[in-house]
């Protein structure tokens, strides 16, 4: 394949500028639509996949009369950890659902996305401090952290390394409440635990039996654990130790059964929510393939539309001594140039729109 072959193919495409432009635009739209769809599907299905224990993490919930809930007693997690050796960690999470949580630093920041987790949940979801260990000494009981962009608004630049904890007013200046921040949340991949403010603490009274709050409970099991058997054992413990308690006994979940929902299901199709997002990803995936097929069909039709004209041209070349391989080579080069140009234009379009 010589330089002259490229020149001939390029000149042929320039000679039919309108045809060439339409072909490139059609392919560009097809490539762009397919890549955007792939990016969306890849993002939606990648939550927590970076976690090395992704396949061993489950959320515990309750099912009663066809209804599902992911809210469980705060005493469930420590009970499971104490009694079931197949469970490596059992952690709890509760989302702060009382509006914004104001912090008063160099600037006032209204946190609208906050949650409380215990140290076991932090281990399960690989929560780390970007400025050092999560717990910097044995006497530290809390490990409250904020995201880096929040820390930059709350603290002076020289304090962002968090060599020592930083206390700032919270909730209300008049009340004198102080919140101690121990560092910034280390950036990880997409995760179900994604909050601007994370309270990491486990005071005993918070998880006492008379606690009025319900928590989401997560477990990390040992690789190879029989999940069906484990579910039955958890259910037996729940019925024996938790269901008879006053707050549970009076609810419909007193006779409920435990279920384990794998981490891989929690973002797109949790038992406690809608699977609409999961269906949408399938629809977008099917549409992306159709878009690419339509773009390819359009490209083929555009090529075939010039068949009569090209047959005469190629027949003349054959008469003048061109070999069959030389003719095929020119046609392949023309298709390659069109396809490559469309691919480059597609990536440029994605880059300009911030999708790469």
Short mmCIF file of C-alpha atoms in Angstrom, two decimals:
data_model
loop_
_atom_site.label_atom_id
_atom_site.label_comp_id
_atom_site.label_asym_id
_atom_site.label_seq_id
_atom_site.Cartn_x
_atom_site.Cartn_y
_atom_site.Cartn_z
CA UNK A 1 0.00 0.00 0.00
CA UNK A 2 1.75 3.16 -1.23
CA UNK A 3 1.45 6.86 -0.63
CA UNK A 4 -0.19 7.16 -4.06
CA UNK A 5 -3.05 4.91 -2.93
CA UNK A 6 -3.85 7.35 -0.12
CA UNK A 7 -3.64 10.29 -2.49
CA UNK A 8 -6.04 8.67 -4.96
CA UNK A 9 -8.54 7.76 -2.25
CA UNK A 10 -8.32 11.25 -0.70
CA UNK A 11 -8.81 13.00 -4.05
CA UNK A 12 -11.80 10.81 -4.81
CA UNK A 13 -13.45 11.77 -1.51
CA UNK A 14 -12.70 15.46 -2.05
CA UNK A 15 -14.21 15.25 -5.52
CA UNK A 16 -17.55 14.24 -3.95
CA UNK A 17 -17.53 16.63 -0.98
CA UNK A 18 -21.28 16.49 -0.37
CA UNK A 19 -21.34 12.69 -0.35
CA UNK A 20 -18.24 12.55 1.87
CA UNK A 21 -19.64 15.09 4.37
CA UNK A 22 -22.97 13.27 4.70
CA UNK A 23 -21.20 9.97 5.27
CA UNK A 24 -18.91 11.42 7.94
CA UNK A 25 -21.78 13.20 9.74
CA UNK A 26 -23.90 10.03 9.77
CA UNK A 27 -21.09 7.91 11.17
CA UNK A 28 -20.12 10.61 13.68
CA UNK A 29 -23.64 10.72 15.09
CA UNK A 30 -23.71 6.93 15.32
CA UNK A 31 -20.32 6.72 17.06
CA UNK A 32 -21.15 9.58 19.44
CA UNK A 33 -24.52 8.13 20.42
CA UNK A 34 -23.01 4.70 21.02
CA UNK A 35 -20.11 6.03 23.12
CA UNK A 36 -22.39 8.24 25.23
CA UNK A 37 -24.69 5.29 25.87
CA UNK A 38 -21.75 3.09 26.82
CA UNK A 39 -20.42 5.74 29.21
CA UNK A 40 -23.81 6.02 30.93
CA UNK A 41 -24.24 2.25 31.27
CA UNK A 42 -20.66 1.80 32.46
CA UNK A 43 -21.15 4.51 35.10
CA UNK A 44 -24.45 3.15 36.39
CA UNK A 45 -23.13 -0.40 36.69
CA UNK A 46 -19.76 0.50 38.25
CA UNK A 47 -20.91 1.52 41.74
CA UNK A 48 -18.52 0.01 44.31
CA UNK A 49 -16.97 -2.38 41.77
CA UNK A 50 -13.58 -0.97 42.72
CA UNK A 51 -14.09 -2.39 46.23
CA UNK A 52 -11.97 -5.59 46.53
CA UNK A 53 -14.78 -7.22 48.57
CA UNK A 54 -17.55 -6.18 46.17
CA UNK A 55 -18.97 -9.70 45.80
CA UNK A 56 -18.97 -10.35 49.56
CA UNK A 57 -20.98 -7.32 50.72
CA UNK A 58 -24.72 -7.44 51.41
CA UNK A 59 -27.40 -5.21 52.84
CA UNK A 60 -29.71 -6.79 55.40
CA UNK A 61 -33.41 -6.03 55.16
CA UNK A 62 -36.78 -7.30 56.31
CA UNK A 63 -39.68 -8.66 54.27
CA UNK A 64 -43.22 -8.96 55.59
CA UNK A 65 -46.36 -9.65 53.56
CA UNK A 66 -44.63 -8.70 50.31
CA UNK A 67 -43.30 -5.39 51.65
CA UNK A 68 -39.57 -4.77 51.95
CA UNK A 69 -37.63 -2.41 54.18
CA UNK A 70 -33.91 -1.78 54.59
CA UNK A 71 -34.38 -0.28 58.07
CA UNK A 72 -33.28 -2.58 60.87
CA UNK A 73 -32.67 -2.42 64.60
CA UNK A 74 -29.34 -0.80 65.61
CA UNK A 75 -28.59 -3.82 67.79
CA UNK A 76 -28.68 -6.22 64.82
CA UNK A 77 -25.15 -5.55 63.54
CA UNK A 78 -23.26 -6.22 66.81
CA UNK A 79 -25.47 -9.26 67.44
CA UNK A 80 -24.50 -10.77 64.07
CA UNK A 81 -20.81 -10.04 64.51
CA UNK A 82 -20.78 -11.73 67.93
CA UNK A 83 -22.64 -14.87 66.86
CA UNK A 84 -21.81 -15.60 63.22
CA UNK A 85 -18.15 -16.31 62.33
CA UNK A 86 -18.91 -16.14 58.58
CA UNK A 87 -19.44 -12.38 58.97
CA UNK A 88 -16.19 -10.39 58.82
CA UNK A 89 -17.77 -6.98 59.48
CA UNK A 90 -21.29 -5.83 60.31
CA UNK A 91 -21.82 -2.09 60.01
CA UNK A 92 -24.61 0.47 60.26
CA UNK A 93 -25.59 3.64 58.45
CA UNK A 94 -28.24 6.29 58.98
CA UNK A 95 -28.78 9.25 56.66
CA UNK A 96 -29.18 12.73 58.14
CA UNK A 97 -32.72 13.57 56.99
CA UNK A 98 -33.37 16.80 58.88
CA UNK A 99 -32.67 19.40 56.23
CA UNK A 100 -29.29 21.07 55.96
CA UNK A 101 -26.53 20.73 58.55
CA UNK A 102 -24.75 24.11 58.90
CA UNK A 103 -21.03 24.29 59.65
CA UNK A 104 -19.46 27.65 60.54
CA UNK A 105 -15.82 27.91 59.49
CA UNK A 106 -14.04 30.46 57.32
CA UNK A 107 -17.29 30.34 55.39
CA UNK A 108 -20.70 29.06 56.39
CA UNK A 109 -21.48 25.82 54.59
CA UNK A 110 -24.91 24.18 54.57
CA UNK A 111 -24.36 20.44 54.26
CA UNK A 112 -27.33 18.81 52.54
CA UNK A 113 -25.80 15.37 52.09
CA UNK A 114 -24.70 13.84 55.40
CA UNK A 115 -24.77 10.41 57.01
CA UNK A 116 -23.62 8.62 60.13
CA UNK A 117 -21.80 5.30 59.89
CA UNK A 118 -19.89 3.19 62.38
CA UNK A 119 -16.28 2.05 62.01
CA UNK A 120 -17.33 -1.36 60.64
CA UNK A 121 -19.32 0.25 57.82
CA UNK A 122 -16.27 2.43 57.10
CA UNK A 123 -14.17 -0.73 56.72
CA UNK A 124 -16.78 -2.44 54.54
CA UNK A 125 -16.94 0.49 52.11
CA UNK A 126 -13.20 1.27 52.25
CA UNK A 127 -13.73 4.76 53.70
CA UNK A 128 -10.32 6.37 54.24
CA UNK A 129 -8.92 9.66 55.47
CA UNK A 130 -7.02 11.48 52.72
CA UNK A 131 -4.79 13.18 55.31
CA UNK A 132 -3.69 10.10 57.26
CA UNK A 133 -5.10 7.16 59.23
CA UNK A 134 -8.82 7.11 59.95
CA UNK A 135 -8.04 6.80 63.65
CA UNK A 136 -4.79 8.61 64.47
CA UNK A 137 -4.53 7.42 68.07
CA UNK A 138 -6.10 4.78 70.33
CA UNK A 139 -8.09 7.38 72.29
CA UNK A 140 -9.88 8.74 69.21
CA UNK A 141 -13.51 7.61 69.22
CA UNK A 142 -14.85 9.70 66.33
CA UNK A 143 -13.57 10.14 62.79
CA UNK A 144 -15.90 12.75 61.30
CA UNK A 145 -14.73 13.88 57.86
CA UNK A 146 -15.83 16.15 55.02
CA UNK A 147 -15.09 16.16 51.31
CA UNK A 148 -12.07 18.19 50.24
CA UNK A 149 -14.07 20.95 48.51
CA UNK A 150 -16.05 21.46 51.74
CA UNK A 151 -12.86 21.53 53.82
CA UNK A 152 -11.41 24.23 51.56
CA UNK A 153 -14.38 26.45 52.40
CA UNK A 154 -14.29 25.76 56.14
CA UNK A 155 -10.59 25.92 57.00
CA UNK A 156 -7.50 27.95 56.24
CA UNK A 157 -5.08 26.49 53.74
CA UNK A 158 -2.46 25.75 56.40
CA UNK A 159 -5.01 23.71 58.39
CA UNK A 160 -6.03 21.40 55.54
CA UNK A 161 -3.40 18.78 56.40
CA UNK A 162 -5.30 18.10 59.67
CA UNK A 163 -2.21 17.43 61.78
CA UNK A 164 -4.63 17.98 64.64
CA UNK A 165 -8.45 17.82 64.64
CA UNK A 166 -10.25 21.05 63.78
CA UNK A 167 -13.30 22.08 65.84
CA UNK A 168 -15.84 24.44 64.34
CA UNK A 169 -19.34 25.61 65.37
CA UNK A 170 -22.22 23.56 63.98
CA UNK A 171 -26.02 23.68 63.77
CA UNK A 172 -26.33 27.07 65.49
CA UNK A 173 -23.85 29.63 66.79
CA UNK A 174 -26.23 30.47 69.63
CA UNK A 175 -26.31 26.87 70.89
CA UNK A 176 -22.54 26.61 71.14
CA UNK A 177 -22.43 23.18 69.47
CA UNK A 178 -18.99 22.20 68.18
CA UNK A 179 -18.21 19.63 65.49
CA UNK A 180 -14.72 18.17 65.31
CA UNK A 181 -13.40 17.37 61.83
CA UNK A 182 -10.57 14.84 61.63
CA UNK A 183 -9.76 14.99 57.94
CA UNK A 184 -11.06 14.86 54.39
CA UNK A 185 -12.72 11.89 52.73
CA UNK A 186 -10.35 10.14 50.33
CA UNK A 187 -11.72 10.12 46.80
CA UNK A 188 -12.67 6.66 45.60
CA UNK A 189 -14.74 5.33 42.74
CA UNK A 190 -18.52 5.62 42.60
CA UNK A 191 -20.05 4.25 45.79
CA UNK A 192 -23.30 3.86 47.69
CA UNK A 193 -21.55 5.75 50.51
CA UNK A 194 -21.11 9.17 48.93
CA UNK A 195 -21.70 12.07 51.31
CA UNK A 196 -20.26 15.55 51.81
CA UNK A 197 -20.16 14.98 55.58
CA UNK A 198 -19.58 11.60 57.24
CA UNK A 199 -20.01 11.14 60.98
CA UNK A 200 -17.99 8.05 61.87
CA UNK A 201 -18.75 7.23 65.47
CA UNK A 202 -20.25 4.58 67.69
CA UNK A 203 -21.08 5.81 71.21
CA UNK A 204 -22.78 3.09 73.25
CA UNK A 205 -26.00 4.98 73.89
CA UNK A 206 -26.48 5.50 70.16
CA UNK A 207 -26.90 1.78 69.60
CA UNK A 208 -28.75 0.96 72.81
CA UNK A 209 -31.93 -1.11 72.72
CA UNK A 210 -34.10 1.92 73.41
CA UNK A 211 -32.69 3.82 70.45
CA UNK A 212 -35.67 5.31 68.56
CA UNK A 213 -33.84 5.28 65.22
CA UNK A 214 -33.56 2.51 62.63
CA UNK A 215 -30.42 1.91 60.61
CA UNK A 216 -29.34 0.32 57.37
CA UNK A 217 -27.23 -2.73 58.18
CA UNK A 218 -24.43 -3.99 55.92
CA UNK A 219 -22.30 -7.10 56.26
CA UNK A 220 -19.12 -8.34 54.65
CA UNK A 221 -18.93 -12.13 54.59
CA UNK A 222 -16.04 -14.49 54.11
CA UNK A 223 -15.45 -15.60 50.49
CA UNK A 224 -17.34 -18.78 49.66
CA UNK A 225 -20.00 -18.32 52.34
CA UNK A 226 -23.30 -20.11 51.66
CA UNK A 227 -25.65 -17.11 51.55
CA UNK A 228 -28.84 -19.17 51.85
CA UNK A 229 -27.64 -20.85 55.04
CA UNK A 230 -26.35 -17.55 56.41
CA UNK A 231 -29.70 -15.87 55.73
CA UNK A 232 -31.49 -18.60 57.68
CA UNK A 233 -29.10 -18.24 60.60
CA UNK A 234 -29.52 -14.45 60.64
CA UNK A 235 -33.29 -14.86 60.52
CA UNK A 236 -33.21 -17.26 63.47
CA UNK A 237 -31.17 -14.77 65.51
CA UNK A 238 -33.51 -11.95 64.55
CA UNK A 239 -36.61 -13.90 65.61
CA UNK A 240 -35.02 -14.92 68.90
CA UNK A 241 -33.22 -11.76 69.99
CA UNK A 242 -34.81 -8.76 68.26
CA UNK A 243 -38.38 -9.49 67.12
CA UNK A 244 -39.70 -9.96 70.71
CA UNK A 245 -38.57 -6.47 71.77
CA UNK A 246 -41.26 -3.86 72.37
CA UNK A 247 -40.57 -1.58 69.42
CA UNK A 248 -40.41 -4.50 66.97
CA UNK A 249 -43.13 -6.66 68.51
CA UNK A 250 -45.78 -4.02 67.83
CA UNK A 251 -44.83 -3.63 64.15
CA UNK A 252 -45.72 -5.71 61.11
CA UNK A 253 -42.07 -6.77 60.85
CA UNK A 254 -42.20 -8.79 64.10
CA UNK A 255 -43.06 -11.79 61.93
CA UNK A 256 -40.97 -10.64 59.01
CA UNK A 257 -38.11 -12.54 57.45
CA UNK A 258 -34.55 -11.44 56.85
CA UNK A 259 -33.27 -11.07 53.29
CA UNK A 260 -29.79 -10.27 51.99
CA UNK A 261 -29.51 -7.89 49.05
CA UNK A 262 -26.09 -8.04 47.31
CA UNK A 263 -24.16 -4.80 46.87
CA UNK A 264 -24.34 -5.27 43.09
CA UNK A 265 -28.13 -4.72 43.24
CA UNK A 266 -28.32 -1.74 45.57
CA UNK A 267 -27.87 1.07 43.05
CA UNK A 268 -30.01 -0.12 40.14
CA UNK A 269 -32.48 -2.65 41.52
CA UNK A 270 -32.71 -2.71 45.31
CA UNK A 271 -35.47 -4.79 46.88
CA UNK A 272 -36.68 -1.72 48.76
CA UNK A 273 -36.94 0.53 45.72
CA UNK A 274 -37.75 0.70 42.05
CA UNK A 275 -35.85 -1.13 39.31
CA UNK A 276 -36.63 1.65 36.83
CA UNK A 277 -32.95 2.65 36.61
CA UNK A 278 -32.04 -0.95 35.76
CA UNK A 279 -34.66 -1.07 33.00
CA UNK A 280 -33.47 2.29 31.65
CA UNK A 281 -29.89 1.00 31.34
CA UNK A 282 -31.15 -1.96 29.31
CA UNK A 283 -33.25 0.30 27.08
CA UNK A 284 -30.31 2.66 26.52
CA UNK A 285 -28.06 -0.32 25.76
CA UNK A 286 -30.49 -1.63 23.13
CA UNK A 287 -30.93 1.85 21.65
CA UNK A 288 -27.16 2.36 21.47
CA UNK A 289 -26.77 -0.83 19.41
CA UNK A 290 -29.65 0.25 17.15
CA UNK A 291 -28.06 3.68 16.68
CA UNK A 292 -24.80 2.07 15.61
CA UNK A 293 -26.58 -0.36 13.28
CA UNK A 294 -28.61 2.45 11.70
CA UNK A 295 -25.47 4.53 11.21
CA UNK A 296 -23.78 1.54 9.56
CA UNK A 297 -26.82 0.86 7.37
CA UNK A 298 -26.94 4.52 6.35
CA UNK A 299 -23.24 4.39 5.50
CA UNK A 300 -23.75 1.27 3.37
CA UNK A 301 -26.73 2.85 1.59
CA UNK A 302 -24.73 5.97 0.81
CA UNK A 303 -21.96 3.83 -0.66
CA UNK A 304 -24.45 1.80 -2.72
CA UNK A 305 -26.10 4.98 -3.99
CA UNK A 306 -22.98 5.68 -6.03
CA UNK A 307 -22.61 2.12 -7.25
CA UNK A 308 -23.52 2.81 -10.87
CA UNK A 309 -21.07 5.69 -11.15
CA UNK A 310 -18.29 3.74 -9.41
CA UNK A 311 -18.79 0.63 -11.61
CA UNK A 312 -18.07 2.66 -14.74
CA UNK A 313 -15.02 4.26 -13.11
CA UNK A 314 -13.64 0.95 -11.86
CA UNK A 315 -14.27 -0.78 -15.20
CA UNK A 316 -12.28 1.94 -16.95
CA UNK A 317 -9.41 1.47 -14.49
CA UNK A 318 -9.47 -2.27 -15.13
CA UNK A 319 -9.25 -1.69 -18.88
CA UNK A 320 -6.32 0.70 -18.36
CA UNK A 321 -4.40 -2.02 -16.53
CA UNK A 322 -5.17 -1.63 -12.84
CA UNK A 323 -5.11 -4.90 -10.94
CA UNK A 324 -8.08 -6.20 -8.99
CA UNK A 325 -6.11 -5.81 -5.75
CA UNK A 326 -5.32 -2.15 -6.54
CA UNK A 327 -9.03 -1.42 -7.08
CA UNK A 328 -10.05 -3.20 -3.87
CA UNK A 329 -7.28 -1.39 -2.00
CA UNK A 330 -8.56 2.01 -3.12
CA UNK A 331 -12.14 1.22 -2.06
CA UNK A 332 -10.98 -0.05 1.35
CA UNK A 333 -8.86 3.07 1.84
CA UNK A 334 -11.83 5.33 1.07
CA UNK A 335 -13.96 3.51 3.65
CA UNK A 336 -11.11 3.66 6.18
CA UNK A 337 -10.63 7.41 5.70
CA UNK A 338 -14.36 8.07 6.12
CA UNK A 339 -14.62 5.87 9.21
CA UNK A 340 -11.45 7.20 10.82
CA UNK A 341 -12.49 10.82 10.19
CA UNK A 342 -15.90 10.15 11.75
CA UNK A 343 -14.28 8.51 14.79
CA UNK A 344 -11.92 11.46 15.31
CA UNK A 345 -14.77 13.95 14.93
CA UNK A 346 -16.85 11.94 17.40
CA UNK A 347 -14.12 12.02 20.06
CA UNK A 348 -13.57 15.75 19.47
CA UNK A 349 -17.30 16.35 19.94
CA UNK A 350 -17.31 14.33 23.18
CA UNK A 351 -14.24 16.18 24.44
CA UNK A 352 -15.72 19.61 23.68
CA UNK A 353 -18.93 18.71 25.51
CA UNK A 354 -17.03 17.43 28.57
CA UNK A 355 -17.89 13.75 28.12
CA UNK A 356 -14.30 12.51 28.00
#
